[in-house]
Every structure is written in C-alpha cells, then in structure tokens.
PDB file of C-alpha atoms in Angstrom:
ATOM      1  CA  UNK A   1       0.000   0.000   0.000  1.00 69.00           C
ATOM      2  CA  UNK A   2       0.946   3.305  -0.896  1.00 71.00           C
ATOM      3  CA  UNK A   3       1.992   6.211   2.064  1.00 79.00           C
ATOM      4  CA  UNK A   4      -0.550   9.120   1.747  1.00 75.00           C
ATOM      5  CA  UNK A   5       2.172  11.567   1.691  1.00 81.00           C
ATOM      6  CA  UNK A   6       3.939   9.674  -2.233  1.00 81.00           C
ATOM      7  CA  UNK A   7       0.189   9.447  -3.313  1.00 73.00           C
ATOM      8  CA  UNK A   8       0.030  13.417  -2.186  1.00 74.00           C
ATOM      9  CA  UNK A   9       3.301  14.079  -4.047  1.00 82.00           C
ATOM     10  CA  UNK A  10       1.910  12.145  -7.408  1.00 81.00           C
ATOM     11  CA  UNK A  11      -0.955  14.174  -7.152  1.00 75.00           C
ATOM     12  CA  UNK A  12       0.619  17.662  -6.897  1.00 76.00           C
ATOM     13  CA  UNK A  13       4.012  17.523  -8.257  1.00 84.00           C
ATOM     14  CA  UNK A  14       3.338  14.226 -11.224  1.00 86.00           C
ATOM     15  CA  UNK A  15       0.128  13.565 -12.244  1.00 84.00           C
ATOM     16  CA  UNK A  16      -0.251  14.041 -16.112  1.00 88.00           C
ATOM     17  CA  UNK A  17      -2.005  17.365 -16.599  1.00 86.00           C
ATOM     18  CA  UNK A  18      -2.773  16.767 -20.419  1.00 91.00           C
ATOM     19  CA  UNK A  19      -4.352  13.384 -19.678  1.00 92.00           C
ATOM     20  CA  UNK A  20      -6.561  14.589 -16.694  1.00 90.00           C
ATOM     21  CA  UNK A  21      -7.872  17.148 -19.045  1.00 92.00           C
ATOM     22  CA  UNK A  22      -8.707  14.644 -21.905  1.00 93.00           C
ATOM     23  CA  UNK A  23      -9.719  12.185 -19.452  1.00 94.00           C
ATOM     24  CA  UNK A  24     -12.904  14.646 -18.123  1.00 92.00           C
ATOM     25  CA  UNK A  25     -13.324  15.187 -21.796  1.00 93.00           C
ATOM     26  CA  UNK A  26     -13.413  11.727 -22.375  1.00 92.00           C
ATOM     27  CA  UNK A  27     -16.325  11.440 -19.858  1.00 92.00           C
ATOM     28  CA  UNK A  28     -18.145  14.295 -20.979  1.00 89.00           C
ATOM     29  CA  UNK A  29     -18.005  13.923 -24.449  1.00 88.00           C
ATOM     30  CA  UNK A  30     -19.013   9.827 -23.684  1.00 87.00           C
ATOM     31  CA  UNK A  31     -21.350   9.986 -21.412  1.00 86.00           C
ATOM     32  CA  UNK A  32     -19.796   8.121 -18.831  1.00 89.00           C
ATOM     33  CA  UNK A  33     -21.957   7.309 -15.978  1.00 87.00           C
ATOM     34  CA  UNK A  34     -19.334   4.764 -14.051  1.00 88.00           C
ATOM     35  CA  UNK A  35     -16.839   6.707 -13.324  1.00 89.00           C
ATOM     36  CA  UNK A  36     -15.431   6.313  -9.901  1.00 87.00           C
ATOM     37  CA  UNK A  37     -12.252   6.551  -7.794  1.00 82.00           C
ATOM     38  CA  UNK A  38     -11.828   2.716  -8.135  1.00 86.00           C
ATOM     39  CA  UNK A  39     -12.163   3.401 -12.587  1.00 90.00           C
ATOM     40  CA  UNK A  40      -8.790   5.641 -12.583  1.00 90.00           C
ATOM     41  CA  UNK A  41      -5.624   3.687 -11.945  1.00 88.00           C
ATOM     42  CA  UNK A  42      -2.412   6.312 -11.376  1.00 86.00           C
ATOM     43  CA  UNK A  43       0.939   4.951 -11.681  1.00 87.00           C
ATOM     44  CA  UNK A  44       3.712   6.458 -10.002  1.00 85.00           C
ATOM     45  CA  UNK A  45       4.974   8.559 -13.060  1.00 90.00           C
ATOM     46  CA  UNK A  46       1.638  10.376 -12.645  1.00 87.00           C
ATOM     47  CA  UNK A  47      -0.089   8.770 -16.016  1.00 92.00           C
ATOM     48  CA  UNK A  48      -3.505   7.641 -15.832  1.00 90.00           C
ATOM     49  CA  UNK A  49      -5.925   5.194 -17.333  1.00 93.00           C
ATOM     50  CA  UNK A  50      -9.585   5.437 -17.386  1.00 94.00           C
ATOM     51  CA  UNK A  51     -10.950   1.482 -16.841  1.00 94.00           C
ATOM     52  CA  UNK A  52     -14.755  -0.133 -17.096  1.00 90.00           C
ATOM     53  CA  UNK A  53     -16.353   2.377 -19.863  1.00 87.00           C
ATOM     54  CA  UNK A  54     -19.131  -0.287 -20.509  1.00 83.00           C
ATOM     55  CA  UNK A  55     -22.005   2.420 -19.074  1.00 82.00           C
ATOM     56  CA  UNK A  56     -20.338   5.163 -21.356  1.00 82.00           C
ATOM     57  CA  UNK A  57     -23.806   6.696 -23.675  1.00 79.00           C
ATOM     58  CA  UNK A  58     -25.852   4.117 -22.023  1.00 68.00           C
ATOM     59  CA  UNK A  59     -27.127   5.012 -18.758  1.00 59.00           C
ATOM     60  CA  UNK A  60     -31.296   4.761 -18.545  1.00 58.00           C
ATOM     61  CA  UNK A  61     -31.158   5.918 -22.109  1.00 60.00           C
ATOM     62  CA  UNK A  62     -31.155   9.357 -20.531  1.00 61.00           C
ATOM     63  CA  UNK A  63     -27.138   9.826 -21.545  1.00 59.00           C
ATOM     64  CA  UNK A  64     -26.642  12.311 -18.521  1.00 73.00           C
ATOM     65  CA  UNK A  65     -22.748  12.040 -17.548  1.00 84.00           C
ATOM     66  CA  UNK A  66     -21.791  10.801 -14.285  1.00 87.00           C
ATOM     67  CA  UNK A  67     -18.104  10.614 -13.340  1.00 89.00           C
ATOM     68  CA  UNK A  68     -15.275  11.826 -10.447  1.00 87.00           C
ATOM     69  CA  UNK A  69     -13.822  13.785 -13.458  1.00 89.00           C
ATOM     70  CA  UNK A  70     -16.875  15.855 -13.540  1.00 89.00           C
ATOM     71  CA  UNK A  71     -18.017  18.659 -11.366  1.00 87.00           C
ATOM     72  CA  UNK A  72     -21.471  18.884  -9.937  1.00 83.00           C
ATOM     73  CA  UNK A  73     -21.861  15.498 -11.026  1.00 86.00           C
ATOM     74  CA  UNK A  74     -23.201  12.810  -8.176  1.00 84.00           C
ATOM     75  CA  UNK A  75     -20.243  10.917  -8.084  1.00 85.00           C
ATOM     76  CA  UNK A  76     -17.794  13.794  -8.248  1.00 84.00           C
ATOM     77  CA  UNK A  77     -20.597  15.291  -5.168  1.00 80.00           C
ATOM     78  CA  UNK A  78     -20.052  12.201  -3.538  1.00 78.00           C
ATOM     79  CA  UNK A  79     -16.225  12.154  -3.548  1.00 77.00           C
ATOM     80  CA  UNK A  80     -16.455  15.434  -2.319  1.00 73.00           C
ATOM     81  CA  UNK A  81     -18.424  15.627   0.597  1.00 71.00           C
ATOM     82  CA  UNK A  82     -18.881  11.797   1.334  1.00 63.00           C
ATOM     83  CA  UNK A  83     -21.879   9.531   1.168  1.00 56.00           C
ATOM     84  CA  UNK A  84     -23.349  10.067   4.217  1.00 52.00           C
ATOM     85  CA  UNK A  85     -24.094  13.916   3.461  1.00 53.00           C
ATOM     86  CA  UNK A  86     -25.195  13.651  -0.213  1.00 53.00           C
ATOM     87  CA  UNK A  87     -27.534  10.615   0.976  1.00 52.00           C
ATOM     88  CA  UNK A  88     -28.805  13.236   3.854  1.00 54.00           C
ATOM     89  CA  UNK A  89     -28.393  10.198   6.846  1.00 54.00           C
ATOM     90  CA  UNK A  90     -30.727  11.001   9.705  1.00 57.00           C
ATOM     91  CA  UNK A  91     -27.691  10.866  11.678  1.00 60.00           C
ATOM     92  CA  UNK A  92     -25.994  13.756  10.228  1.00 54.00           C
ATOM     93  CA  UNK A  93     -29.060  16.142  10.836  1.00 56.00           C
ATOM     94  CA  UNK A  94     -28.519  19.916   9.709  1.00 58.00           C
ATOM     95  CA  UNK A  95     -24.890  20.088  10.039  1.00 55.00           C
ATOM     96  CA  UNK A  96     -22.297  19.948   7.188  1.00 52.00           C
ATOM     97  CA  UNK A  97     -19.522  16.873   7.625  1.00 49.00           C
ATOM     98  CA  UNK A  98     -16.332  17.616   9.124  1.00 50.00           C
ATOM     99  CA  UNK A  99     -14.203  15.504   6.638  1.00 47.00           C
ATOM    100  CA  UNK A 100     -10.836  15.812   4.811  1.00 48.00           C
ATOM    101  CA  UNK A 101      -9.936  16.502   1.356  1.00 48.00           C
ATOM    102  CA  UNK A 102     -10.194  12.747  -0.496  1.00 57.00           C
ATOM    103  CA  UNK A 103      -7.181  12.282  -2.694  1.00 54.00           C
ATOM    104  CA  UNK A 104      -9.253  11.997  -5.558  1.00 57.00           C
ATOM    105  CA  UNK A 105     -10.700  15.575  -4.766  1.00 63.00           C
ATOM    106  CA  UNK A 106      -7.545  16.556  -6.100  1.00 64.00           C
ATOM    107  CA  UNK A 107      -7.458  15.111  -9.448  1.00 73.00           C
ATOM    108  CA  UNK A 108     -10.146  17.964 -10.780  1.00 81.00           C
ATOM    109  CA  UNK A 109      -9.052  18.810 -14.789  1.00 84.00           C
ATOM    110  CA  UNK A 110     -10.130  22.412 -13.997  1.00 85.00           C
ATOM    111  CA  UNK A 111      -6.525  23.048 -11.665  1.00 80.00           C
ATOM    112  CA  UNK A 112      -4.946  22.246 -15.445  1.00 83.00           C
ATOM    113  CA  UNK A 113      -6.919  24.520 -17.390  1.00 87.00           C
ATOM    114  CA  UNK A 114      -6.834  28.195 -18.145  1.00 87.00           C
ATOM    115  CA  UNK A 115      -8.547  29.657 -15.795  1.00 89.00           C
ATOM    116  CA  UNK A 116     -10.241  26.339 -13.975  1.00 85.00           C
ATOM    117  CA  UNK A 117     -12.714  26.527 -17.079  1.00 86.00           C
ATOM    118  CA  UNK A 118     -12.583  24.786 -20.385  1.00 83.00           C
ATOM    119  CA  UNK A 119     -15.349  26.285 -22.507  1.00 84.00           C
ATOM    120  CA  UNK A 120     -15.005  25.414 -25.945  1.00 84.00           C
ATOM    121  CA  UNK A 121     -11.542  25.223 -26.438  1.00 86.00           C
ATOM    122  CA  UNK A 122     -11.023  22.087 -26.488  1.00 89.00           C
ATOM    123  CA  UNK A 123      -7.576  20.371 -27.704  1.00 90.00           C
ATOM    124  CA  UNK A 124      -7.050  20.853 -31.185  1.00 92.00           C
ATOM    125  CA  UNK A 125      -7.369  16.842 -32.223  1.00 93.00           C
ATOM    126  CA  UNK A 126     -10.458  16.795 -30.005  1.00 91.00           C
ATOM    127  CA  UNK A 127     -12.120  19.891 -31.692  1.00 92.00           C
ATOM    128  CA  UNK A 128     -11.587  18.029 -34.792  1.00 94.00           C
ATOM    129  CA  UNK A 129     -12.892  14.689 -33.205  1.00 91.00           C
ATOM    130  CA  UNK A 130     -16.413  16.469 -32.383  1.00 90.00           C
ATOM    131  CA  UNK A 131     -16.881  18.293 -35.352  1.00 93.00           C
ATOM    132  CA  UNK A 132     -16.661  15.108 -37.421  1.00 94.00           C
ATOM    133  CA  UNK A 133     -18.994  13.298 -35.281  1.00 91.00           C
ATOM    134  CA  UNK A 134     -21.376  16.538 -34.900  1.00 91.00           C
ATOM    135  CA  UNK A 135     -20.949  16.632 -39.163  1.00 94.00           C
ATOM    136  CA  UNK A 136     -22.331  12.951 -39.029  1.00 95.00           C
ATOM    137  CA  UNK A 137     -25.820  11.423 -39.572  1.00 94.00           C
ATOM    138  CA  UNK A 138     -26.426   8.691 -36.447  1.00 91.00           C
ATOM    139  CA  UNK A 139     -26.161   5.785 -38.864  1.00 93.00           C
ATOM    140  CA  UNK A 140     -22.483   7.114 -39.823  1.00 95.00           C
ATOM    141  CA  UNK A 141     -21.757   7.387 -35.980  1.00 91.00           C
ATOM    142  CA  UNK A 142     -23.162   3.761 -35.003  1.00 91.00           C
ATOM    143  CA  UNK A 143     -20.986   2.176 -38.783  1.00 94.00           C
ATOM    144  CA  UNK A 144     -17.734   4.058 -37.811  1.00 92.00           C
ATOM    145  CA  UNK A 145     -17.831   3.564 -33.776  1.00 88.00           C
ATOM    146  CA  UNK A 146     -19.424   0.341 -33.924  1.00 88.00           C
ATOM    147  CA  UNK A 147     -21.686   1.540 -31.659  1.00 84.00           C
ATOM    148  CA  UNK A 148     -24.933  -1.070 -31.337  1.00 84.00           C
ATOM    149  CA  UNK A 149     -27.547   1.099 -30.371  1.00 82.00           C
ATOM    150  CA  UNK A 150     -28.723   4.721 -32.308  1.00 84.00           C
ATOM    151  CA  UNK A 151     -29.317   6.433 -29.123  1.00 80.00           C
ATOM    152  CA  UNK A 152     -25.653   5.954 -28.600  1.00 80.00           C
ATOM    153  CA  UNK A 153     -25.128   7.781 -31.896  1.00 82.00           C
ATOM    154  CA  UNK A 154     -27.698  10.281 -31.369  1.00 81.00           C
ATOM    155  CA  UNK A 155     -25.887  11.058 -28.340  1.00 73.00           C
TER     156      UNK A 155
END
C-alpha cells in the first residue's frame, strides 16, 4: 500500500495534466456514468488510465454524464463531501460533515486549465474529433464507432 504523503506528491508535483484534461473530456463527451475513484488507476509517473467504460452513452437511455472527473456530477458530489451527506443520513441532521480533502478531490481537470474553465476550447485533435462526429448522420456514428444502439449515436 501506498503512504498518503507519495500518493500526495503524485498528485501535486506528477500527475499528467494533459491526460486529466482529456480524461474529463473523455467522460463528458461519452457519457460516462461509471466513473469512480476505483475506474482511474495512477501509476507512479503520474499517467492515468480510465478502466470499465461499458455504461459510457448508455445510462437509462437518458445519456446524462456521471463521473469523479466531472463537477457537480453525483459521483464527483459524492467524492467530495462523502456519502453520508449527499444521501442526507438522519444521523448527520442539519450540520455539514467535518471531513478531509479525499485524494481523488484533487485530481479535478479544472486546476490544469486556463482559468479552472474549459469552454469550448477544447484540444485541437479533439475539436476536430467532435466536429466530425457533430458533421455525421447517427447511422455514420453507429458504422464508424461500432456503436450497437442509435441512441448511442444520437448522443
């Protein structure tokens, strides 16, 4: 097991600022409604790899992103301010829970962005990316993703 104080330092002085932008654009731009603290893996070097993207455009058909990489998504809420407040447990009653930053708190693509906001300039290759796929009928979409449902496409 890792010490807090390495997985601090990969955080803040390692952690791949290009792919922690392109991985909440990833999510975004996917729909990905799985995407947890246990679906990034960080290696030492500070690189990252997004894992289990099976509920990417799928959730309830509603396509309505839900991932860590996200704010004021639930699961980014969650990791924030803990279970037990966002699920409003009897035991907690009015009061806001005394907790510490989780490490994953810190992974937020806005710290590596001008300005902690995004907006519409995207990467160049990813501007490209979505205007191809915005230029493309659903069918296109589903033939050159493989994608096996046209909500997916429609997305």
């Amino acid at each position: 097991m890792m010490h807090p104080d390495d997985l601090l330092d990969i955080l803040h002085n390692r952690v791949n600022h290009t792919q922690t932008v392109r991985a909440a654009l990833f999510d975004l731009l996917t729909s990905q409604n799985d995407r947890h603290a246990q679906n990034i893996f960080i290696n030492g070097d500070g690189s990252i790899r997004l894992i289990d993207n099976e509920r990417a455009f799928f959730e309830n058909r509603h396509l309505a992103a839900d991932s860590i990489l996200l704010p004021t998504t639930k699961k980014y809420t969650i990791n924030v301010m803990e279970n037990a407040w966002i699920h409003k447990f009897a035991n907690w009653g009015d009061k806001v829970p005394m907790c510490w930053a989780n490490v994953a708190l810190l992974f937020d693509y806005r710290c590596y962005v001008k300005d902690g906001r995004m907006g519409s300039a995207l990467p160049p290759d990813v501007a490209q990316c979505v205007a191809k796929i915005a230029g493309s009928s659903p069918q296109a979409v589903m033939d050159e993703y493989g994608m096996p449902y046209p909500h997916m496409a429609e997305a």
